[in-house]
Coordinates of N, CA and C and ligand atoms in Angstrom, one line a residue:
X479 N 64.0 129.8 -101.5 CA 63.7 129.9 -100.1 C 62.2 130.0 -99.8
X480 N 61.1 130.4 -100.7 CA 60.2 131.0 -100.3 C 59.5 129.5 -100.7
X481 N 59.8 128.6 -101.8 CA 59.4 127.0 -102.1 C 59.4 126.4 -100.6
X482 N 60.8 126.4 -100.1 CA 61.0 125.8 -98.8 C 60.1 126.2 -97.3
X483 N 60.0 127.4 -97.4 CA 58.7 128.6 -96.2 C 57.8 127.6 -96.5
X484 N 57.2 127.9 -97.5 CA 55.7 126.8 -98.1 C 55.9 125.6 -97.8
X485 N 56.7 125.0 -98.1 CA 56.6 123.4 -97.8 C 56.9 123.0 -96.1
X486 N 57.5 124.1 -95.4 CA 58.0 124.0 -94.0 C 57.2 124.8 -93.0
X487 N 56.6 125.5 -93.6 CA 56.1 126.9 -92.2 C 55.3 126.3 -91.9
X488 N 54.4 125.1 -91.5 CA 53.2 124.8 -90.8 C 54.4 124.3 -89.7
X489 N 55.6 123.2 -89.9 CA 56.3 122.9 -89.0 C 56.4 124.0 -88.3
X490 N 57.1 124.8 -89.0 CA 58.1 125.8 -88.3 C 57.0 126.8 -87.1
X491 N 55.5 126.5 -87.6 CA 54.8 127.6 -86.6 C 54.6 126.2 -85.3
X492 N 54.4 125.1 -85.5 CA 54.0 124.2 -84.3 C 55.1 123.7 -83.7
X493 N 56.4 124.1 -84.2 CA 57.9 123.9 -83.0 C 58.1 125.4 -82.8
X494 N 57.4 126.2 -82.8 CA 58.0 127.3 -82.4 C 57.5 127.1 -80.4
X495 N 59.0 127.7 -79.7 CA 58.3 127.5 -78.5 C 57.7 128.4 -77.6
X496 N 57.2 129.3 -78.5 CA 56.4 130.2 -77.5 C 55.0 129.4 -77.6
X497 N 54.6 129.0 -79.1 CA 53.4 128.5 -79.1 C 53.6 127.1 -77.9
X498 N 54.3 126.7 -77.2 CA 54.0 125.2 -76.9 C 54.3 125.1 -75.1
X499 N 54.9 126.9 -74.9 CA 55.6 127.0 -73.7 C 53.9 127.3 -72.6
X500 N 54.2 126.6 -71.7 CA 52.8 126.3 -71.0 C 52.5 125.2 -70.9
X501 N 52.4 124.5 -72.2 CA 51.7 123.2 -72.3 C 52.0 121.9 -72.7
X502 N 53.3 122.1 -72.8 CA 54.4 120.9 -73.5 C 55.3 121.0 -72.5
X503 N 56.1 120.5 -71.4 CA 57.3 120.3 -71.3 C 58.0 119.0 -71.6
X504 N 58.9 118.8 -71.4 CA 59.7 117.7 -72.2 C 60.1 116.6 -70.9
X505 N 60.2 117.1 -69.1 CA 59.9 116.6 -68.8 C 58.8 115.4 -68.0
X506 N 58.7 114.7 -67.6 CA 57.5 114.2 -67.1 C 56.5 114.2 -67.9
X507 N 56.4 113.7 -68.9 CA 55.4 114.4 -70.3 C 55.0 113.1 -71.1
X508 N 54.0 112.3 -70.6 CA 53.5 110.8 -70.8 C 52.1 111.3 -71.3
X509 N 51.8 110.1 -72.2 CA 50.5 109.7 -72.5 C 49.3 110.5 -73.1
X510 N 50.3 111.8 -73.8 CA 49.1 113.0 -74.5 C 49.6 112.7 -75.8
X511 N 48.2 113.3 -76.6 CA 48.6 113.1 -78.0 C 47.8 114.5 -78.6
X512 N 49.0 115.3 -79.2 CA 48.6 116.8 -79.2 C 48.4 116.5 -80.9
X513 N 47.6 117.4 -81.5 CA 47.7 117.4 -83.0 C 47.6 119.0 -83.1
X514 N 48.1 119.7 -84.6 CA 48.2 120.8 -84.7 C 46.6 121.5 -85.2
X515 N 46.3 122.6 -84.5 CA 45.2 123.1 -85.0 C 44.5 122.9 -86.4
X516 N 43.6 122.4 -86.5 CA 42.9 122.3 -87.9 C 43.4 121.0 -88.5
X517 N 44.1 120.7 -87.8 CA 44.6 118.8 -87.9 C 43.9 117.6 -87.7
X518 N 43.5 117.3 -88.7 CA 42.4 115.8 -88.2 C 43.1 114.5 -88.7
X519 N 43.5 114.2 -87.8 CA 44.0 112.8 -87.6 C 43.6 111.9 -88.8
X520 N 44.2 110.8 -89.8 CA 43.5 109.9 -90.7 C 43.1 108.6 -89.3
X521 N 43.9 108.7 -88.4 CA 43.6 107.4 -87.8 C 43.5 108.2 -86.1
X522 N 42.5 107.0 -85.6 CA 42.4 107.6 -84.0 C 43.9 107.0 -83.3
X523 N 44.4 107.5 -82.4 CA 45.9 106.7 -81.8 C 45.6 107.2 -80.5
X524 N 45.6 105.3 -79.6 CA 45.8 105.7 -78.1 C 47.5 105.0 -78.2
X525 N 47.6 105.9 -77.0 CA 49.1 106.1 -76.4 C 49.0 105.6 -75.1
X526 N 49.8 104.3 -74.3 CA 49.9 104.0 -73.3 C 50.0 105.1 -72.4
X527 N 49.9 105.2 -71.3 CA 50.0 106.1 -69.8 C 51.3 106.3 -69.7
X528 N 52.3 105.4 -70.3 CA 53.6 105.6 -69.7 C 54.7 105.7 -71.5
X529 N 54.0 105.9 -71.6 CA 54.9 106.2 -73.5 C 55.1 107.7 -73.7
X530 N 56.4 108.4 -73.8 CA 56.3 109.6 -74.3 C 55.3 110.2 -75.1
X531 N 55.0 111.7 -74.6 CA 54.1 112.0 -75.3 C 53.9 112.7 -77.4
X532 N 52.8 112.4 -78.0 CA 53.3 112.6 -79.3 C 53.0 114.1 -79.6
X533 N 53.8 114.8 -79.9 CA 53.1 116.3 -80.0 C 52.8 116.8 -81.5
X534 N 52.9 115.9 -82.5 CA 52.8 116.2 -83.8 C 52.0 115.0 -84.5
X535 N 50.8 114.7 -84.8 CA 50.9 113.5 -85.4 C 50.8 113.2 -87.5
X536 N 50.6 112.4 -87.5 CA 50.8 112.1 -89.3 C 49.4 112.7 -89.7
X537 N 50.1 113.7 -90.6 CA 48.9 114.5 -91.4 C 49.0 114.8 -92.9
X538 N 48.4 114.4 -93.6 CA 48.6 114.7 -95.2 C 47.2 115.9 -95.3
X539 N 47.8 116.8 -96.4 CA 46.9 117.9 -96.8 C 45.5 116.7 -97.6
X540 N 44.2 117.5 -97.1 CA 42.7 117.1 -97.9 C 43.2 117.0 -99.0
X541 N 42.6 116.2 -100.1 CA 42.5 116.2 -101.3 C 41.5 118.1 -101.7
X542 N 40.9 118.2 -100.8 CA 39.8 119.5 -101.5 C 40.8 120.8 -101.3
X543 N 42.4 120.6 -100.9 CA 43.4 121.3 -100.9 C 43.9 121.5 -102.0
X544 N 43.6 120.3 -103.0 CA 44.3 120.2 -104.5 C 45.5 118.6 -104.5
X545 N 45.4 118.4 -103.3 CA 46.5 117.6 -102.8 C 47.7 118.1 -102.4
X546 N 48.3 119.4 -102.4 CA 49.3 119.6 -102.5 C 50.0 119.0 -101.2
X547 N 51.4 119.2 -101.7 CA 52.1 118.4 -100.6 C 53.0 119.5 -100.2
X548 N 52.6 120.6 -100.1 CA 53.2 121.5 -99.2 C 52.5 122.4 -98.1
X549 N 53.1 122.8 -97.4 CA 53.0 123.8 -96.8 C 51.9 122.8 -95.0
X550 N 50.8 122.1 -95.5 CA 50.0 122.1 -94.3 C 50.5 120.5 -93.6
X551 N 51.4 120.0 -94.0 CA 51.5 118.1 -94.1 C 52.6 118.1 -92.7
X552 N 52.6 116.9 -92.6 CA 53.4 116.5 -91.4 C 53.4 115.0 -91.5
X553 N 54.5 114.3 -92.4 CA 54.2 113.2 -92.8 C 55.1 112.1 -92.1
X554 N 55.0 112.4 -91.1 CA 55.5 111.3 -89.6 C 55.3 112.0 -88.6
X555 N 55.6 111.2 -87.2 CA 54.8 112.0 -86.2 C 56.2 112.0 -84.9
X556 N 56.0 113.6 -84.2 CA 57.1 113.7 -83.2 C 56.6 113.0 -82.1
X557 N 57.7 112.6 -81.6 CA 57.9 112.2 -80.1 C 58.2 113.2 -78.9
X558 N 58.0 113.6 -78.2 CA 58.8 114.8 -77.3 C 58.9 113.8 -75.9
X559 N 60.3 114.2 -75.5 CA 61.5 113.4 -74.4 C 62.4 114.4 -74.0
X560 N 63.2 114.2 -72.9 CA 64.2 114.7 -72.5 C 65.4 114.6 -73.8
X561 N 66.3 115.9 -73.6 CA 67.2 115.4 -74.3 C 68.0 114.3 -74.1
X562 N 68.1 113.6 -74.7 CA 69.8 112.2 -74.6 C 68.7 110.6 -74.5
X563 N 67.4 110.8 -74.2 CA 66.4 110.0 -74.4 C 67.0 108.5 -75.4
X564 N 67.2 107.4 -74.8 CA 67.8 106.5 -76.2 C 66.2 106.5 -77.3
X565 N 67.0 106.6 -78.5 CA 66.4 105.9 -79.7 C 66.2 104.6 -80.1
X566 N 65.3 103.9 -79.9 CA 65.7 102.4 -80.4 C 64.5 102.0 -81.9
X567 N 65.8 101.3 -82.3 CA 65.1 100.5 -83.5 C 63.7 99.8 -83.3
X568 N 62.4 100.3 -84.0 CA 61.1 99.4 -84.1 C 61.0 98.4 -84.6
X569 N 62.0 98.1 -85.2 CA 61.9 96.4 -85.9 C 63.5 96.2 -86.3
X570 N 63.6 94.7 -86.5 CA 64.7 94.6 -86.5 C 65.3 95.3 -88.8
X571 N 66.6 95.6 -88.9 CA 66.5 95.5 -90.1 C 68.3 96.5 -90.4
X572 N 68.6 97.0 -91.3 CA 70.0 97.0 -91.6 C 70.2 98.6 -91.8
X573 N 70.8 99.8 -91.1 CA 71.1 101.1 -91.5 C 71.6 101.4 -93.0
X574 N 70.7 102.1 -93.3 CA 71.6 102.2 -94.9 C 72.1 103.7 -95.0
X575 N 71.5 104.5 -94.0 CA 72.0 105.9 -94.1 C 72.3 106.7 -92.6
X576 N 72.9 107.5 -92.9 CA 73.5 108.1 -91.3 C 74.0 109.4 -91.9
X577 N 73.4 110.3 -92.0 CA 73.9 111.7 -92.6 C 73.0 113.1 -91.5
X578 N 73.5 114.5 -92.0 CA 73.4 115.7 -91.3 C 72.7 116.3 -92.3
X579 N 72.0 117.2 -92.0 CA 71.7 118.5 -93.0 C 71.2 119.5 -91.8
X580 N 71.0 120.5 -92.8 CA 70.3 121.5 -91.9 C 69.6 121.5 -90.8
X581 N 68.3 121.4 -91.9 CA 66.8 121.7 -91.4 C 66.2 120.8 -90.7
X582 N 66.5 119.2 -90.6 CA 66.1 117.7 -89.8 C 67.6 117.9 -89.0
X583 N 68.7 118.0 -89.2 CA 69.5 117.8 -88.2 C 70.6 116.5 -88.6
X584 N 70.7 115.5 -87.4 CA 71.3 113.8 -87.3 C 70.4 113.1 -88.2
X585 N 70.2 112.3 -88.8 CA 69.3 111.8 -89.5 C 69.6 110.1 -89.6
X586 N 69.2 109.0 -89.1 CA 69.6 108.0 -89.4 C 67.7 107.2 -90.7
X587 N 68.4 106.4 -91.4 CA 67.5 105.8 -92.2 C 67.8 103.9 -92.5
X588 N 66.6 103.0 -92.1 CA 66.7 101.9 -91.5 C 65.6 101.5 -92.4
X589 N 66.7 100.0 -93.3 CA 65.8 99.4 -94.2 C 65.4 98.0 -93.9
X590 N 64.3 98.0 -93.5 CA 63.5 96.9 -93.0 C 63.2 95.8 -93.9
X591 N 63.7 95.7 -95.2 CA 63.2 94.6 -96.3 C 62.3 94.6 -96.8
X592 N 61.2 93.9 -97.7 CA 60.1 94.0 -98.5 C 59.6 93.6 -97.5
X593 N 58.0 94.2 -97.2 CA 56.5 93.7 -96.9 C 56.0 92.3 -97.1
X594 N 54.8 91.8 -96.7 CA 54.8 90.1 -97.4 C 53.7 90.9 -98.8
X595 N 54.0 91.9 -99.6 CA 53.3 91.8 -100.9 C 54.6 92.6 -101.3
X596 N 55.9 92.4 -101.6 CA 57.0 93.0 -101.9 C 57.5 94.2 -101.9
X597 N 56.9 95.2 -100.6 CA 57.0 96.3 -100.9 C 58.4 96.6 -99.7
X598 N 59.3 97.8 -100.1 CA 60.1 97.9 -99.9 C 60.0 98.8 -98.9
X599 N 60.3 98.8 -97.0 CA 60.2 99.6 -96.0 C 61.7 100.1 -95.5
X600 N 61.1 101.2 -95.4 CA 62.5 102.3 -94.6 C 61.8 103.0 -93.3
X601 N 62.4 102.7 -92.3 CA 61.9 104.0 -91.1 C 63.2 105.2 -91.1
X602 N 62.6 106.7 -90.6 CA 63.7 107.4 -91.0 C 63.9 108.1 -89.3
X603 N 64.5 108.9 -88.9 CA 64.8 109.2 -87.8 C 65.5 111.0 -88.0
X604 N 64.8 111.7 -87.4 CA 65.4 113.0 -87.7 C 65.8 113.6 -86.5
X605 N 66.4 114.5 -86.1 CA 66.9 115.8 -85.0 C 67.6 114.7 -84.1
X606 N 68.3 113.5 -84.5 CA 69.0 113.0 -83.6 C 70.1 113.7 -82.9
X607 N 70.4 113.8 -81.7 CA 71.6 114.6 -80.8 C 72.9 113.6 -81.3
X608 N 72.5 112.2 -81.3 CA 73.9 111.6 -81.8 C 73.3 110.1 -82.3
X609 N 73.9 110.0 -83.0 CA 73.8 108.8 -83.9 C 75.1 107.3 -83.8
X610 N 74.9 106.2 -83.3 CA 75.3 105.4 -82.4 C 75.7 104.3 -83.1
X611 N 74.9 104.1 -84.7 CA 74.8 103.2 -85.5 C 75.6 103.6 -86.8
X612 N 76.6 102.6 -87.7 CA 76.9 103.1 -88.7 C 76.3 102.4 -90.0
X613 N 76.4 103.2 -91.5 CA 75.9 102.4 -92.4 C 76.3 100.8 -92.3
X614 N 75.2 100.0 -92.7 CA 75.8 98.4 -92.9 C 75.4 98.0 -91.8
X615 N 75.6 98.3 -90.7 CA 75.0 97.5 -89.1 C 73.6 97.1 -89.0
X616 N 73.4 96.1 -88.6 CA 71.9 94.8 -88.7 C 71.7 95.6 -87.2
X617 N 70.4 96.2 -87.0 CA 69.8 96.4 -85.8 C 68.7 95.2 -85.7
X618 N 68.4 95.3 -84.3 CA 67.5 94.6 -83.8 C 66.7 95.5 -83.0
X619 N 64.9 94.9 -83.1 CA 64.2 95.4 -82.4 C 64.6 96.0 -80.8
X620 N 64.5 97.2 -80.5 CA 65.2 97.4 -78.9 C 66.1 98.0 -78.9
X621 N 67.1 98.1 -80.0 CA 68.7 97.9 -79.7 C 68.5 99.8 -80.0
X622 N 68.9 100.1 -79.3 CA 69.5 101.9 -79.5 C 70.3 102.1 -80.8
X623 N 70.0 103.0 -81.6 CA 70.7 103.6 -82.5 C 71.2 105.1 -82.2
X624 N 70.5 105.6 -81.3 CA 70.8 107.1 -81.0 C 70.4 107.8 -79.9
X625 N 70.2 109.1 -80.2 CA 69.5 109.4 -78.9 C 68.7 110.9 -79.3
X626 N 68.0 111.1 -78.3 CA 66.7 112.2 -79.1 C 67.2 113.9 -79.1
X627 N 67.0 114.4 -79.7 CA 68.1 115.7 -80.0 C 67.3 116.9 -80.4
X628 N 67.8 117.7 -80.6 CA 67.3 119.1 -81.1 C 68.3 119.7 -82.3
X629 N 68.5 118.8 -83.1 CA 69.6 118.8 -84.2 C 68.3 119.4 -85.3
X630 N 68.9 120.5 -86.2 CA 68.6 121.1 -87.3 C 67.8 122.3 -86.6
X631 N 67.6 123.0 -87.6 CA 66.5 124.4 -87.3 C 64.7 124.2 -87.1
X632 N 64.6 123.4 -87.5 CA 63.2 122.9 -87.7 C 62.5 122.1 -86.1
X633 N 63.6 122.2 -85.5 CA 63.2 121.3 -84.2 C 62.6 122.5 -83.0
X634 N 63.0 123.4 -83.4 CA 62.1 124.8 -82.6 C 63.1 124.8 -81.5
X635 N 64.2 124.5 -80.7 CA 64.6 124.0 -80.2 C 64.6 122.8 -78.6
X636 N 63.0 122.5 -79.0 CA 62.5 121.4 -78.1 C 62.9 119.8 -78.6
X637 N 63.8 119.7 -77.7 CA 63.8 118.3 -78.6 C 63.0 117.2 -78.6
X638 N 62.8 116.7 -80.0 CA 61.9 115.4 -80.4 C 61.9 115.1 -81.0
X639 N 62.1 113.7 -81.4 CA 62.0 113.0 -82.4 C 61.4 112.7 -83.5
X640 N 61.8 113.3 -84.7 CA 60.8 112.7 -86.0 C 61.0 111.4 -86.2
X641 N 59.7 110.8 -86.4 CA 60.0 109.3 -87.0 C 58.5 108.9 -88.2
X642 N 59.3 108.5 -89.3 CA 58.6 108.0 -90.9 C 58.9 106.9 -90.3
X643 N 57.6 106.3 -91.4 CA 57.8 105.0 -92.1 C 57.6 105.3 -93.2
X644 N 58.2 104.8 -94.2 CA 58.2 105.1 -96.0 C 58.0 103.6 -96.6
X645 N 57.4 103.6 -97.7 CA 57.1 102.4 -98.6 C 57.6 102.9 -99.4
X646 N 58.3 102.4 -100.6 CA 58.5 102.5 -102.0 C 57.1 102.5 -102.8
X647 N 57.1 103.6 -103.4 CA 56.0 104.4 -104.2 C 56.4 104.1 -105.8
X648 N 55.1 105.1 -106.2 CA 56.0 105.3 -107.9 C 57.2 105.5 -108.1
X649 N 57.4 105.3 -108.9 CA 59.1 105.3 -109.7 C 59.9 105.6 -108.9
X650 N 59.8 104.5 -108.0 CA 60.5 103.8 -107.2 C 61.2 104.7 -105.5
X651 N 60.3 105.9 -105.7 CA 60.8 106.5 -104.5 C 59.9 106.1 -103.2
X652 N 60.7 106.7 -101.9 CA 60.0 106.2 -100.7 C 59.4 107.5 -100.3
X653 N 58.1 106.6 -100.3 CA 57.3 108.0 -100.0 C 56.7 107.6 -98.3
X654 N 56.4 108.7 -97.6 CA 55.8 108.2 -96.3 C 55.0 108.3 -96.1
X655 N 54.3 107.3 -95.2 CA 52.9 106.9 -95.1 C 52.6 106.9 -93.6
X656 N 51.8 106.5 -93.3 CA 51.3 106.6 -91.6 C 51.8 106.1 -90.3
X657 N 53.0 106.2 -89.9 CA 53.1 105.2 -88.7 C 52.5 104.6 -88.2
X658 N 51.0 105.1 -87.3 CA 50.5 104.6 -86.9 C 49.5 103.0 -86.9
X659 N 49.8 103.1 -88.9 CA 49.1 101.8 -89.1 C 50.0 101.0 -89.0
X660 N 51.5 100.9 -88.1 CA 51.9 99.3 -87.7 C 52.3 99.1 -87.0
X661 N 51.7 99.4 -85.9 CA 52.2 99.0 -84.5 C 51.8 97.5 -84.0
X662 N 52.3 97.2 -83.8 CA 52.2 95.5 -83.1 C 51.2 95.3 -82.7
X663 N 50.4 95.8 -81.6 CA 49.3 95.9 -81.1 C 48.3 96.0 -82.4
X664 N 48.3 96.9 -83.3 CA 47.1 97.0 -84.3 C 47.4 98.6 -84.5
X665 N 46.2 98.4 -85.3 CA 46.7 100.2 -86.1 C 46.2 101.3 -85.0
X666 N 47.1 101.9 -85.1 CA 46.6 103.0 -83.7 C 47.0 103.0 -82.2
X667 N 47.2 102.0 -82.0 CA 47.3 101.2 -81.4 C 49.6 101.0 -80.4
X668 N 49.7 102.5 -80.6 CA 51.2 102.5 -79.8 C 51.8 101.6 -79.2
X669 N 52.6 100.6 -79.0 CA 53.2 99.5 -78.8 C 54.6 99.8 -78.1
X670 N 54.4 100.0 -77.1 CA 56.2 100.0 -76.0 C 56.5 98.9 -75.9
X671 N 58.1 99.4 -76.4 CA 58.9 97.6 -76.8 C 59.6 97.3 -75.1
X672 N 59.3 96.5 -75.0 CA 60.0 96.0 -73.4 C 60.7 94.3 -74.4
X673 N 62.4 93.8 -73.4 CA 62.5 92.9 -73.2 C 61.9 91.6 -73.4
X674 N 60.9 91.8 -72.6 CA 60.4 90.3 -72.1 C 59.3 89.4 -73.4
X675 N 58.8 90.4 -74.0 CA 58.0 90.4 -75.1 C 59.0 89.7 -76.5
X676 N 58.2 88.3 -77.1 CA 58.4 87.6 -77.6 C 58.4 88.1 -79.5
X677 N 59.0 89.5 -80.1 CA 57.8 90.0 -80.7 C 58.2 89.9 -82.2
X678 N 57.0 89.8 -82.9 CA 57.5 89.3 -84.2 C 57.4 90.1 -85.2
X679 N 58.2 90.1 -86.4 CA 59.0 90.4 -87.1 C 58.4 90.8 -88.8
X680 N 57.3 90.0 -88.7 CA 56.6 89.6 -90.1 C 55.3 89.2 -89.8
X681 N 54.6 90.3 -91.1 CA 54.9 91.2 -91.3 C 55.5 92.5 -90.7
X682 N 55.8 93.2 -91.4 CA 56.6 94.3 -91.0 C 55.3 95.0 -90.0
X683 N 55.8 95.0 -88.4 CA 55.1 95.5 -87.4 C 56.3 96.6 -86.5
X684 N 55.9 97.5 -86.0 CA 57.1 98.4 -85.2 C 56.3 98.5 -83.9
X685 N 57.5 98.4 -83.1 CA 57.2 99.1 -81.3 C 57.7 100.7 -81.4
X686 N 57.4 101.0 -80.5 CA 57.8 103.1 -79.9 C 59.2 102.9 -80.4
X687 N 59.6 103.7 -81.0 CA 60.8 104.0 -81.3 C 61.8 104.9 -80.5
X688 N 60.7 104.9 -78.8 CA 61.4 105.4 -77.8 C 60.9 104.5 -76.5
X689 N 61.9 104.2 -75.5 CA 61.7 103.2 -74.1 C 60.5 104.1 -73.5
X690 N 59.2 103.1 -73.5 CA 58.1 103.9 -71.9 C 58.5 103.9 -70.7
X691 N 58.2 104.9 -69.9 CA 58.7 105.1 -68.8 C 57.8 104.1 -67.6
X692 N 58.7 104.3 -66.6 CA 57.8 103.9 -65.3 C 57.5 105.1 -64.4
X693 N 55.8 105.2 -64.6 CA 55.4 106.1 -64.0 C 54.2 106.1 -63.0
Ligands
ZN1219 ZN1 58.0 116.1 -87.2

């Protein structure tokens, strides 16, 4: 338990909602991009005026930490929305997982195929309220898989979306890496998927993994 506190309590203190009650609500809540105290961004990220706002963004502990991979990290970045908010797929590509646990909640995981240098992508999706998609199903960029939730203990109970991107790493596991370096638009660079947009596929590029509002 006390391995898991360490690897979780940085989460567990920035979804807590007394810290957030004031300055976060979930509705009407566009175009801020909050990071947790003592959090320095690897990448700068503008957020359209009408894109839900991000209240967590991708943080790996300093190297002059030792590297560790506990306790200070946040290795995908939240969304915060109304509850029931649809989820849609960033790129097109095939569900390989749809499972529950605790502490994330609904969980869907979405395997997008190898990179153009063979690397193997997954986006993952946590505190989903309901999950829409089953293993095996080919999504398409746009298409709803779910919807935004307050599923597991770890969600403070504000709902919002966790969303990875993961590459296959050493010995073969997927480890996560920055969302923000693949947005359509360019790295940093938040990308609201609309209809009318012609949008391509390859390399591996993702739009919001939530609809922008009209505001
Ligand atoms: Zn998160």
């Amino acid at each position: 338990m006390f391995a898991f506190w360490r690897r979780h309590s940085r989460y567990l203190l920035l979804a807590t909602p007394p810290l957030l009650a004031g300055c976060i609500e979930t509705d009407n809540n566009f175009g801020k991009v909050w990071s947790g105290a003592g959090q320095q961004a690897a990448l700068a990220v503008s957020l359209p005026a009408n894109a839900p706002s991000l209240t967590n963004i991708y943080y790996e502990a300093p190297a002059s930490s030792g590297g560790s991979k506990t306790g200070e990290e946040h290795l995908g970045i939240d969304i915060i929305a109304a509850l029931g908010t649809p989820v849609i797929a960033p790129a097109s590509g095939r569900v390989i997982k749809t499972f529950t646990e605790p502490f994330y909640g609904n969980n869907i995981v979405i395997d997008h195929g190898d990179n153009e240098d063979g690397v193997r992508i997954h986006t993952q999706y946590k505190h989903l309220q309901t999950q829409l998609v089953s293993v095996g199903d080919t999504v398409v960029r746009g298409q709803q898989i779910g919807t935004l939730g307050r599923t597991g203990v770890l969600s403070g109970g504000l709902p919002h979306l966790h969303f990875e991107v993961q590459l296959k790493g050493r010995f073969q596991r997927m480890e996560p890496v920055d969302p923000n370096v693949y947005w359509v638009n360019g790295v940093g660079a938040v990308t609201c998927f609309d209809e009318a947009t012609d949008w391509p596929d390859t390399p591996f590029q993702t739009t919001y993994p939530v609809p922008c509002g009209d505001i």
